[in-house]
PDB file of N, CA and C in Angstrom:
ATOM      1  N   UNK A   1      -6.939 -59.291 -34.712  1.00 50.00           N
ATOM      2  CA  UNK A   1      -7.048 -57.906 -35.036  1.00 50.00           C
ATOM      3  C   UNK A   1      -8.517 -57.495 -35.010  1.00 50.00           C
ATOM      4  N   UNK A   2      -8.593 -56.326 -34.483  1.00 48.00           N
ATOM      5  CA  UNK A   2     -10.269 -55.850 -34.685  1.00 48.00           C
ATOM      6  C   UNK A   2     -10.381 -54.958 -35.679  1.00 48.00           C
ATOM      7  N   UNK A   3     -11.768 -54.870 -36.030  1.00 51.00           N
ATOM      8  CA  UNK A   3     -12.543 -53.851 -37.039  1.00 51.00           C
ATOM      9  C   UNK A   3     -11.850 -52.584 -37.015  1.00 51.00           C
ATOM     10  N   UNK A   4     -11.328 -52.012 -35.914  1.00 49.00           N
ATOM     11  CA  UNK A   4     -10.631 -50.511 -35.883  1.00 49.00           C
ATOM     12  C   UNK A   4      -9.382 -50.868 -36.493  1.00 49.00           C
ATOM     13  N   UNK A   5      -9.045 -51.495 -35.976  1.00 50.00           N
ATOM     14  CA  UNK A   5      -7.065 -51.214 -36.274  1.00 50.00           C
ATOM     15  C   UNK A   5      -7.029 -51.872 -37.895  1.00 50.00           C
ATOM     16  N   UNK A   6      -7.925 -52.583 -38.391  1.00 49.00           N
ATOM     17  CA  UNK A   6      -8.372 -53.112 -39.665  1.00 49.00           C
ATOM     18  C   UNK A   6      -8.042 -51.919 -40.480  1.00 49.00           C
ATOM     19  N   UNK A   7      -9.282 -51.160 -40.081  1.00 51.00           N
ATOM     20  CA  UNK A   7      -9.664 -50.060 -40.926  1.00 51.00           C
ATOM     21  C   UNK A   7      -8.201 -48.951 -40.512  1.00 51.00           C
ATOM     22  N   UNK A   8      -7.928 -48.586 -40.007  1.00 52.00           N
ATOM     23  CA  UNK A   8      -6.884 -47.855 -39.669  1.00 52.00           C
ATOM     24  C   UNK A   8      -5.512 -48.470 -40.674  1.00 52.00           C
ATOM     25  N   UNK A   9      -5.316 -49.362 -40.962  1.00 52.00           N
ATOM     26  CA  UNK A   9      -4.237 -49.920 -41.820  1.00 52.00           C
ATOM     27  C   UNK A   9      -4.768 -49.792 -43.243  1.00 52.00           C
ATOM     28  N   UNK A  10      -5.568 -49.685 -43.556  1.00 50.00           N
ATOM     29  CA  UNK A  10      -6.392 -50.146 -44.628  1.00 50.00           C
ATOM     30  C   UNK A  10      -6.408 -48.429 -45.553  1.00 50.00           C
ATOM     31  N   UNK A  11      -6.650 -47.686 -44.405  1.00 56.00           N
ATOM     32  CA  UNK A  11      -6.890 -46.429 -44.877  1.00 56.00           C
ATOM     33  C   UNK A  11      -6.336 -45.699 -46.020  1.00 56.00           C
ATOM     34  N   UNK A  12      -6.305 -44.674 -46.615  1.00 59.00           N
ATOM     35  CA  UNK A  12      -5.451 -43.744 -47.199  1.00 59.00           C
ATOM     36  C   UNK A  12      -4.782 -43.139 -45.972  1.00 59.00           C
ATOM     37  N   UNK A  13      -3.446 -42.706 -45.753  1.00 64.00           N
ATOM     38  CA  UNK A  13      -3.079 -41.909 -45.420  1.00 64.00           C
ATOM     39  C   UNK A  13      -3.340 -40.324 -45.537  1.00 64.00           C
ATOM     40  N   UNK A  14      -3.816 -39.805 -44.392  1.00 63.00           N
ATOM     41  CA  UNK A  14      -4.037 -38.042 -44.935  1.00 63.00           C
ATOM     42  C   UNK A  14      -2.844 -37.463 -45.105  1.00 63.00           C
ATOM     43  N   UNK A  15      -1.997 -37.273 -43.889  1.00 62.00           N
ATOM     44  CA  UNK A  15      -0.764 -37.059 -44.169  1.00 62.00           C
ATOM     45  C   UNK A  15       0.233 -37.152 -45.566  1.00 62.00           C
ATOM     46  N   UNK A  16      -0.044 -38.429 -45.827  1.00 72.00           N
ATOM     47  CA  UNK A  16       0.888 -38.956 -47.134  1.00 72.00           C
ATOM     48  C   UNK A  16       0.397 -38.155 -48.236  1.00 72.00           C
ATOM     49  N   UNK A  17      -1.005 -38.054 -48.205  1.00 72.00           N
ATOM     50  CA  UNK A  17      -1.587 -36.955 -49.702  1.00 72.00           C
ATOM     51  C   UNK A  17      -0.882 -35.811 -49.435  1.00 72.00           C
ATOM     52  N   UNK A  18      -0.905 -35.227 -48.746  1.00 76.00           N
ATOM     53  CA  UNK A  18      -0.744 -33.623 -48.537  1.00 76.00           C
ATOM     54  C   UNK A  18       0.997 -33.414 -48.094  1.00 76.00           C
ATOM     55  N   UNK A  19       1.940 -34.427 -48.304  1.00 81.00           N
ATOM     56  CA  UNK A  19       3.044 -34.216 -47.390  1.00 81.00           C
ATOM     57  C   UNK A  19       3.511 -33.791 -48.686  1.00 81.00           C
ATOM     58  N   UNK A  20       3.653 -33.722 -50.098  1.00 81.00           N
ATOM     59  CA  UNK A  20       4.341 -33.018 -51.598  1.00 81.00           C
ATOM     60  C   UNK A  20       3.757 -31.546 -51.110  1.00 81.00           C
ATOM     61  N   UNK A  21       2.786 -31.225 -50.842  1.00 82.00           N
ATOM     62  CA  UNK A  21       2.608 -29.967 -50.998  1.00 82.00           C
ATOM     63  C   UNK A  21       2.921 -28.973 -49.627  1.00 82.00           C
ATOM     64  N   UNK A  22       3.094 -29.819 -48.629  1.00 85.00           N
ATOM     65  CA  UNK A  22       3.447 -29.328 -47.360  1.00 85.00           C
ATOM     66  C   UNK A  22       5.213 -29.506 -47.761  1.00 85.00           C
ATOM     67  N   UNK A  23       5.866 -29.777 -48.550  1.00 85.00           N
ATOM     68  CA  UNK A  23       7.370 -29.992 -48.941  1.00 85.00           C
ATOM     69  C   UNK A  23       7.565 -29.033 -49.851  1.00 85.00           C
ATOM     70  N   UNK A  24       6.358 -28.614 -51.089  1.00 85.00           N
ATOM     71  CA  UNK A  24       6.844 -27.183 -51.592  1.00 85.00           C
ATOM     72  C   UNK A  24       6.688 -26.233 -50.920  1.00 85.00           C
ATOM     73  N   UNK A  25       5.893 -25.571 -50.485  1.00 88.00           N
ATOM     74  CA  UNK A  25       5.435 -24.981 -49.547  1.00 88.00           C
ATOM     75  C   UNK A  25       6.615 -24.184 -48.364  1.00 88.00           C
ATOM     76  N   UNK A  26       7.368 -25.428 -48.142  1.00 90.00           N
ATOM     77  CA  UNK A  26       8.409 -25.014 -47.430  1.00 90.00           C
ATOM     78  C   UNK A  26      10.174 -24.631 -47.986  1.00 90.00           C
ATOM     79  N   UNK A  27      10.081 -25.339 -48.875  1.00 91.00           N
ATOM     80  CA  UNK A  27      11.148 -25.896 -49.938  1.00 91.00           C
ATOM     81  C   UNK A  27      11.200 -24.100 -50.707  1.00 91.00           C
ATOM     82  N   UNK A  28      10.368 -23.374 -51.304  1.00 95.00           N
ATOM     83  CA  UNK A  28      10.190 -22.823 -51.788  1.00 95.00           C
ATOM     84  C   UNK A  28       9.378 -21.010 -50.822  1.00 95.00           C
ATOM     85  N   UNK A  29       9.162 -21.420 -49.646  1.00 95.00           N
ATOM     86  CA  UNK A  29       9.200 -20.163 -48.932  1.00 95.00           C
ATOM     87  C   UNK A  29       7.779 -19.754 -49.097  1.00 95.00           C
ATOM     88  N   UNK A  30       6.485 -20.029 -49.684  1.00 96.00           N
ATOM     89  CA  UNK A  30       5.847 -20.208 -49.783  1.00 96.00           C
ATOM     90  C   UNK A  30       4.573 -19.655 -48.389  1.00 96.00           C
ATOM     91  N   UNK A  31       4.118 -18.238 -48.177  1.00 96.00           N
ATOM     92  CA  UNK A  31       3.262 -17.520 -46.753  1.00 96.00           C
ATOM     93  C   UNK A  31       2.283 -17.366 -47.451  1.00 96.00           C
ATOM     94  N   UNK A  32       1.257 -17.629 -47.404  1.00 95.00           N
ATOM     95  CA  UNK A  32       0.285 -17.022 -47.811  1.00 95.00           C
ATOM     96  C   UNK A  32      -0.804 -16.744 -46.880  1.00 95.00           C
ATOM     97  N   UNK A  33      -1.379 -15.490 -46.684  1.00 95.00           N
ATOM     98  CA  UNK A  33      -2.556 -15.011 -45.872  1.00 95.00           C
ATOM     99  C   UNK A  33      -3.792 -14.749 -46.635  1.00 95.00           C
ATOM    100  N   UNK A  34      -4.689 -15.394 -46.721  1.00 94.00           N
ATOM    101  CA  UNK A  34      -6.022 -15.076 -47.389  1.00 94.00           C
ATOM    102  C   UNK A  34      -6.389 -13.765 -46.761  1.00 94.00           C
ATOM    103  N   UNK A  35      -6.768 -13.848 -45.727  1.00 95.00           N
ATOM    104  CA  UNK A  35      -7.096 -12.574 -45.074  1.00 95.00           C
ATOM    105  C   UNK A  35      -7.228 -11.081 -45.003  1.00 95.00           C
ATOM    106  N   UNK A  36      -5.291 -10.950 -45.358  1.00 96.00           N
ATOM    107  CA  UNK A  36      -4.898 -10.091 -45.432  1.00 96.00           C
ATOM    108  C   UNK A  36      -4.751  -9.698 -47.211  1.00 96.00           C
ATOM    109  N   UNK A  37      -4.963 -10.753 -47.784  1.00 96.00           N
ATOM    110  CA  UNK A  37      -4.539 -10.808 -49.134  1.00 96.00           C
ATOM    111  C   UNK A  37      -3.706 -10.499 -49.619  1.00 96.00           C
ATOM    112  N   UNK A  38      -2.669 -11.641 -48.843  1.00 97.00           N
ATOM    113  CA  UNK A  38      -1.449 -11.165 -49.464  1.00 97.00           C
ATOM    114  C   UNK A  38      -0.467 -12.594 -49.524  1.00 97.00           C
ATOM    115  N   UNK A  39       0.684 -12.725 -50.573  1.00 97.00           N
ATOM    116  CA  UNK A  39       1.649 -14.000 -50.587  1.00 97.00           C
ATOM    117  C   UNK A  39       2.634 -13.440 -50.394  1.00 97.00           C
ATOM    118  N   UNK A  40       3.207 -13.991 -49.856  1.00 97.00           N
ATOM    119  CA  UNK A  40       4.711 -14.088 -48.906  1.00 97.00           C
ATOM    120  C   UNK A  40       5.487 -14.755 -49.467  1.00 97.00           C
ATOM    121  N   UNK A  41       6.501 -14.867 -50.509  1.00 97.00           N
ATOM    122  CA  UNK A  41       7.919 -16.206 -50.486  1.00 97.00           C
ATOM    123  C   UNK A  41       9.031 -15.521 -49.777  1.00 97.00           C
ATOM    124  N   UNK A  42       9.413 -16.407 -49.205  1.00 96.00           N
ATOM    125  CA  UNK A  42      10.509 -15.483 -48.143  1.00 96.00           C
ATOM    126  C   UNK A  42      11.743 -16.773 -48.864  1.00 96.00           C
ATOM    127  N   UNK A  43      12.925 -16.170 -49.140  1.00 96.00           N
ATOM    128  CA  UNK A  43      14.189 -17.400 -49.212  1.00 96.00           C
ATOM    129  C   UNK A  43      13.485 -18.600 -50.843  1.00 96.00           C
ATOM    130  N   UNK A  44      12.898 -18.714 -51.603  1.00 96.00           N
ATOM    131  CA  UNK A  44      12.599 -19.869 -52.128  1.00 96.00           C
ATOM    132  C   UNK A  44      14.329 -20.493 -52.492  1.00 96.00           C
ATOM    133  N   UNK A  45      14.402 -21.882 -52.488  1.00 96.00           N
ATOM    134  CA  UNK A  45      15.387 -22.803 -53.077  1.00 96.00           C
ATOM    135  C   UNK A  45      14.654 -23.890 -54.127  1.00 96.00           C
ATOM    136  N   UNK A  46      14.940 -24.196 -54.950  1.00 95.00           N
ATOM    137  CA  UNK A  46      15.214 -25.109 -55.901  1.00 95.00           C
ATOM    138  C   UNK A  46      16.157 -25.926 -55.514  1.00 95.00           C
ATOM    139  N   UNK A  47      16.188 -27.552 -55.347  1.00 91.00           N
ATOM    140  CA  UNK A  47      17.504 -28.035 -55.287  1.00 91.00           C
ATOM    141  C   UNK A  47      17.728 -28.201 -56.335  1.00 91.00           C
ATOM    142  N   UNK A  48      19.272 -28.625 -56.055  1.00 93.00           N
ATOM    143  CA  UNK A  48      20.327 -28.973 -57.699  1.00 93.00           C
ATOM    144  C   UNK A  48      20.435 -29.293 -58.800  1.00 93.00           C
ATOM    145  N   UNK A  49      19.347 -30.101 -58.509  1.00 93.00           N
ATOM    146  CA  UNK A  49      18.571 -31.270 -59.893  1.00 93.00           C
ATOM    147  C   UNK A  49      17.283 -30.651 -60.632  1.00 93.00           C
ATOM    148  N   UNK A  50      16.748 -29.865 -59.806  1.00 93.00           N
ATOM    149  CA  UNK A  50      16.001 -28.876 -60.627  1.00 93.00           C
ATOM    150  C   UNK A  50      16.174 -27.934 -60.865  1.00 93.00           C
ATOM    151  N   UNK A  51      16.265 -27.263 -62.013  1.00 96.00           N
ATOM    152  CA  UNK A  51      16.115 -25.349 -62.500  1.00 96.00           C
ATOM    153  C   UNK A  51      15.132 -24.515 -62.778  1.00 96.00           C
ATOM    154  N   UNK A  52      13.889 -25.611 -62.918  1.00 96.00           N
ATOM    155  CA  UNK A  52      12.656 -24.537 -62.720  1.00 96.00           C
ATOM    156  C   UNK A  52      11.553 -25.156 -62.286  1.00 96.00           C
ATOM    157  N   UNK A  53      10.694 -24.739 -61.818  1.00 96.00           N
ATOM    158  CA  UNK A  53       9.359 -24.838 -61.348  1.00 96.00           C
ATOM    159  C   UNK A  53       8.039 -24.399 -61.754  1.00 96.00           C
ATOM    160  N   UNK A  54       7.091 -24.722 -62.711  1.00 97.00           N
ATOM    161  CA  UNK A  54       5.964 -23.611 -62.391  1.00 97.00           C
ATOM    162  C   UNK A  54       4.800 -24.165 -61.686  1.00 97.00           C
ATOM    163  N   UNK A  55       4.059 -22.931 -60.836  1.00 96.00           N
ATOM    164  CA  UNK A  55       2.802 -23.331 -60.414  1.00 96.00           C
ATOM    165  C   UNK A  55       1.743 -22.257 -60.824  1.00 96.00           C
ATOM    166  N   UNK A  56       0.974 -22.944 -61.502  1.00 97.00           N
ATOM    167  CA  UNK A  56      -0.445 -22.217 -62.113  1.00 97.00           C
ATOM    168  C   UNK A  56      -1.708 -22.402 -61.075  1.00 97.00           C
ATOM    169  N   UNK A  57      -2.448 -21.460 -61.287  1.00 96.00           N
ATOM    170  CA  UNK A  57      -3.959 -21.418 -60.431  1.00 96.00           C
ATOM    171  C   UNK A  57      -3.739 -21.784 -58.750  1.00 96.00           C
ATOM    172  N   UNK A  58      -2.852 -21.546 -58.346  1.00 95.00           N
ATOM    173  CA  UNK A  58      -2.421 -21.440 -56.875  1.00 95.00           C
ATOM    174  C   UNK A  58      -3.455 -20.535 -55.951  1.00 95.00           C
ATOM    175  N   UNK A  59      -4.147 -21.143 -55.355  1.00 95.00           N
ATOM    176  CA  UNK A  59      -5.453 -20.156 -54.975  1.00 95.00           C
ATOM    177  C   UNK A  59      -5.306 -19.688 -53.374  1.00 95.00           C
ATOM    178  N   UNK A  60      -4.992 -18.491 -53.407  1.00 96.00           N
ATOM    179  CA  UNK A  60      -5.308 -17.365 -52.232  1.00 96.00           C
ATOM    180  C   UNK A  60      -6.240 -16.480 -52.054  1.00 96.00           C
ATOM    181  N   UNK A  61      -7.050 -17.067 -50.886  1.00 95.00           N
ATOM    182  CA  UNK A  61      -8.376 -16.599 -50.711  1.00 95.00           C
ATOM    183  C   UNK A  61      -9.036 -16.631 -52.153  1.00 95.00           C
ATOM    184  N   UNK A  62      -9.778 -15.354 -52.973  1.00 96.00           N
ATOM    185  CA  UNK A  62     -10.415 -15.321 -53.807  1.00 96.00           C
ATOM    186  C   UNK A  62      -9.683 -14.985 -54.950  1.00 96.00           C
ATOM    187  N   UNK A  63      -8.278 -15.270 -55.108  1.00 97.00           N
ATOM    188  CA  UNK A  63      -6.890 -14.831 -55.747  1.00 97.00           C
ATOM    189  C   UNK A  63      -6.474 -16.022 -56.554  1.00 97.00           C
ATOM    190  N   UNK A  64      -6.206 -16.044 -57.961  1.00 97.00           N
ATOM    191  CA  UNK A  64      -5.791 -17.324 -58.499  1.00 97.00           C
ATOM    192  C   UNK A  64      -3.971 -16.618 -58.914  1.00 97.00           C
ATOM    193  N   UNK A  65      -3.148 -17.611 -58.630  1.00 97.00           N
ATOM    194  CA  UNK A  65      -1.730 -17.133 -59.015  1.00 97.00           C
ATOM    195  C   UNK A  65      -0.792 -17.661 -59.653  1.00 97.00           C
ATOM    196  N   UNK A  66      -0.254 -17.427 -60.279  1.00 97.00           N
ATOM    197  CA  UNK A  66       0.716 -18.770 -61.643  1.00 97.00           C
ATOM    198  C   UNK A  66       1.958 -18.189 -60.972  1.00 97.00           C
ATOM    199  N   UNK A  67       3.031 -18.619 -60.635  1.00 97.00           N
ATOM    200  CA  UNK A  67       4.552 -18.703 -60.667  1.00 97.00           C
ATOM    201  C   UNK A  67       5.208 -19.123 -61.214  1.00 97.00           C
ATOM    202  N   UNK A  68       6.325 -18.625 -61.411  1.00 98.00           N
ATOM    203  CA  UNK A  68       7.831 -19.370 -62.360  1.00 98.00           C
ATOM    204  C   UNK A  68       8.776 -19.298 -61.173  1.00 98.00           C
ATOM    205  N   UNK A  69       9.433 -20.482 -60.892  1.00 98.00           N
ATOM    206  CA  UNK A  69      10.260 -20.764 -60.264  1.00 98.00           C
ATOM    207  C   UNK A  69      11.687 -20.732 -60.947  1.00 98.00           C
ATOM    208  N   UNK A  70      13.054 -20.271 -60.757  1.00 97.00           N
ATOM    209  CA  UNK A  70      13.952 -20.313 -61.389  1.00 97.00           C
ATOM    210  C   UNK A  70      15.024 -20.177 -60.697  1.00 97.00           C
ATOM    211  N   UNK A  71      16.389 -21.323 -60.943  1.00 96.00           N
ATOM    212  CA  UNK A  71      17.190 -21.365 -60.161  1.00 96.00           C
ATOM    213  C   UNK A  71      18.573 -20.766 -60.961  1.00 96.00           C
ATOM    214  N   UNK A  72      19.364 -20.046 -61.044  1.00 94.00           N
ATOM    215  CA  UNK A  72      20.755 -19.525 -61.546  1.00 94.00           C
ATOM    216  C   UNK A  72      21.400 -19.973 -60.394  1.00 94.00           C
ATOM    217  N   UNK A  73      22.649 -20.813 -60.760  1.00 92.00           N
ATOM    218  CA  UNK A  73      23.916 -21.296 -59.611  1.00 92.00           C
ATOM    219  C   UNK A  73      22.888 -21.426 -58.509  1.00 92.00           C
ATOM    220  N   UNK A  74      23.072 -21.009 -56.972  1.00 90.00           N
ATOM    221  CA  UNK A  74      22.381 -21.662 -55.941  1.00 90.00           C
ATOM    222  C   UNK A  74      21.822 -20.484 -55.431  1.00 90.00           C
ATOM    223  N   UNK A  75      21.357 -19.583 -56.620  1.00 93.00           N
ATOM    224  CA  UNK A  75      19.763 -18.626 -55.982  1.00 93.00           C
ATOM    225  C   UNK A  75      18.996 -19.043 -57.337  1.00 93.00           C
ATOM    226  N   UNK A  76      17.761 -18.915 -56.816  1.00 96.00           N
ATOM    227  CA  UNK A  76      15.913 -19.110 -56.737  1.00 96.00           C
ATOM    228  C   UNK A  76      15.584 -17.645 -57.190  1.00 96.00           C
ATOM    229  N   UNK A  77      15.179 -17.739 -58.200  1.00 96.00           N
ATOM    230  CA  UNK A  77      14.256 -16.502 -58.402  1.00 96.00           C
ATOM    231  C   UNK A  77      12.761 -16.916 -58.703  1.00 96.00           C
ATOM    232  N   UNK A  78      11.944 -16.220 -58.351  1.00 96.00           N
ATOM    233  CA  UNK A  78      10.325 -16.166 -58.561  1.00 96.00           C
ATOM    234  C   UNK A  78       9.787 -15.218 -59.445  1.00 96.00           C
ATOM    235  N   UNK A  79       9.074 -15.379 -60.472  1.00 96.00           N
ATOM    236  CA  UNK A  79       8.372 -14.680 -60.880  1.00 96.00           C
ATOM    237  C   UNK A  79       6.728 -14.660 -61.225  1.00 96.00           C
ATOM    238  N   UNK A  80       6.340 -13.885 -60.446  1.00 96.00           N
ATOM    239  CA  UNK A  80       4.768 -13.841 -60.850  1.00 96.00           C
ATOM    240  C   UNK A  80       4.029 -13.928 -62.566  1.00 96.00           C
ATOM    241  N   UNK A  81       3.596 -14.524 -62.871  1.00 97.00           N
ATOM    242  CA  UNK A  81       3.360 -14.652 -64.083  1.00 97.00           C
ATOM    243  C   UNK A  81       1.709 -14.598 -64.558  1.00 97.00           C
ATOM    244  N   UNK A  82       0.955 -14.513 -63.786  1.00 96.00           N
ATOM    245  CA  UNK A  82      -0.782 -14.765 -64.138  1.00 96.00           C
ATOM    246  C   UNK A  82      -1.196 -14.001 -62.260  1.00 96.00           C
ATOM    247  N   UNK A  83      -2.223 -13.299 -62.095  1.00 96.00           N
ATOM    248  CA  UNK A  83      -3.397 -13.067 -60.833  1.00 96.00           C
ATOM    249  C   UNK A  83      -4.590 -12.949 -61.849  1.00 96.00           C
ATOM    250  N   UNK A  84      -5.341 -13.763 -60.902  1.00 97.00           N
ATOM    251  CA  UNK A  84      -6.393 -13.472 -61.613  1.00 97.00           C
ATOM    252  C   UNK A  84      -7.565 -13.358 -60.165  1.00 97.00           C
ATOM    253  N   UNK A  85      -8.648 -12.365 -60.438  1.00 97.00           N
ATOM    254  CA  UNK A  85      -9.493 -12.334 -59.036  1.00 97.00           C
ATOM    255  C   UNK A  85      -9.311 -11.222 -58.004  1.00 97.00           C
ATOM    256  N   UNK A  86      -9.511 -11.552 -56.768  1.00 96.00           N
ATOM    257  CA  UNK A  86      -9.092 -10.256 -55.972  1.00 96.00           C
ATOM    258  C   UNK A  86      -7.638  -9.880 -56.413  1.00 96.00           C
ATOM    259  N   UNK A  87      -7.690  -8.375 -55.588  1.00 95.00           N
ATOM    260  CA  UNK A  87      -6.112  -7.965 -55.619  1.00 95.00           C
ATOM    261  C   UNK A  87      -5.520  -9.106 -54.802  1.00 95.00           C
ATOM    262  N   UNK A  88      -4.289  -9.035 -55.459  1.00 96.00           N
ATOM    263  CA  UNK A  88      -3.128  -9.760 -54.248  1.00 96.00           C
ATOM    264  C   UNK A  88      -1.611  -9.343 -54.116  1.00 96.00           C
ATOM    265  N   UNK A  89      -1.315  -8.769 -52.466  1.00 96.00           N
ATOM    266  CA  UNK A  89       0.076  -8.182 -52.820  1.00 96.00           C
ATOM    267  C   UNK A  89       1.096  -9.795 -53.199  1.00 96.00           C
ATOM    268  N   UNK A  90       1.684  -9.524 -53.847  1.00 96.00           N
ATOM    269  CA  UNK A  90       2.904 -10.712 -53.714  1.00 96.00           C
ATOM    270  C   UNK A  90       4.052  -9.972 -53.491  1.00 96.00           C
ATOM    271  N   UNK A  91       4.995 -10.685 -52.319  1.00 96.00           N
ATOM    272  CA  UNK A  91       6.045 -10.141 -52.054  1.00 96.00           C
ATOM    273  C   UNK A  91       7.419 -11.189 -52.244  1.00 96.00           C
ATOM    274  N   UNK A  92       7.768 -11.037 -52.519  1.00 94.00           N
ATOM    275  CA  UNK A  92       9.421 -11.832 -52.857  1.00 94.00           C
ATOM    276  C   UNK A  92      10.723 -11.549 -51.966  1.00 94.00           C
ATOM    277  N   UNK A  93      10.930 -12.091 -50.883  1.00 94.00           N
ATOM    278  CA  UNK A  93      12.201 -11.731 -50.268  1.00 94.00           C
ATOM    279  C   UNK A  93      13.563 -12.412 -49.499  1.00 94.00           C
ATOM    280  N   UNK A  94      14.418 -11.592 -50.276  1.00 91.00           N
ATOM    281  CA  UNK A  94      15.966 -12.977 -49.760  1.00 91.00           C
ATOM    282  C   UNK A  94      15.899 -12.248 -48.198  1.00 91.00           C
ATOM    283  N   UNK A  95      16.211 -12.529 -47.571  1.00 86.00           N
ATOM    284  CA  UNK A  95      16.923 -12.574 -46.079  1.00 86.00           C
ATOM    285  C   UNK A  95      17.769 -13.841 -46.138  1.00 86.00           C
ATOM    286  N   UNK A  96      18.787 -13.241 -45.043  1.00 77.00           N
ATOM    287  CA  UNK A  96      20.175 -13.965 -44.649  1.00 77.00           C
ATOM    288  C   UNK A  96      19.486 -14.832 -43.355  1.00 77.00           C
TER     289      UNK A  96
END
């Protein structure tokens, strides 16, 4: 074996750090545009085994944001709970 493929096994995974938050993110509907300054959840789900979620200090662009995640039977509700910083629109939306 050489020095590369050594170090290549050896490594941290980048992927592996970041794959929980690339799983809420999606799991939960989760758009966000710094830019435009604005958050997007389009559809969030909770699975079965969980009924709530929160995420505090969630940072968009110059925007800090707390959520409550909440599941009744098999809909997800969101609620904004803390902005702190720039404005930020947050938008919440079921589509079929």
């Amino acid at each position: 074996m050489n020095r590369f493929t050594t170090r290549l096994s050896c490594s941290p995974q980048a992927w592996a750090s970041g794959a929980m938050f690339l799983m809420l993110t999606s799991v939960l509907g989760i758009r966000p545009s710094a830019h435009r300054r604005e958050l997007n959840i389009v559809n969030p789900v909770l699975p079965p085994w969980l009924e709530y979620l929160n995420i505090r200090n969630m940072r968009v662009g110059n925007s800090r944001v707390g959520l409550d995640f909440t599941r009744r039977g098999e809909r997800t509700f969101c609620n904004v709970v803390d902005l702190e910083g720039d404005k930020l629109l947050v938008n919440v939306a079921f589509r079929k």
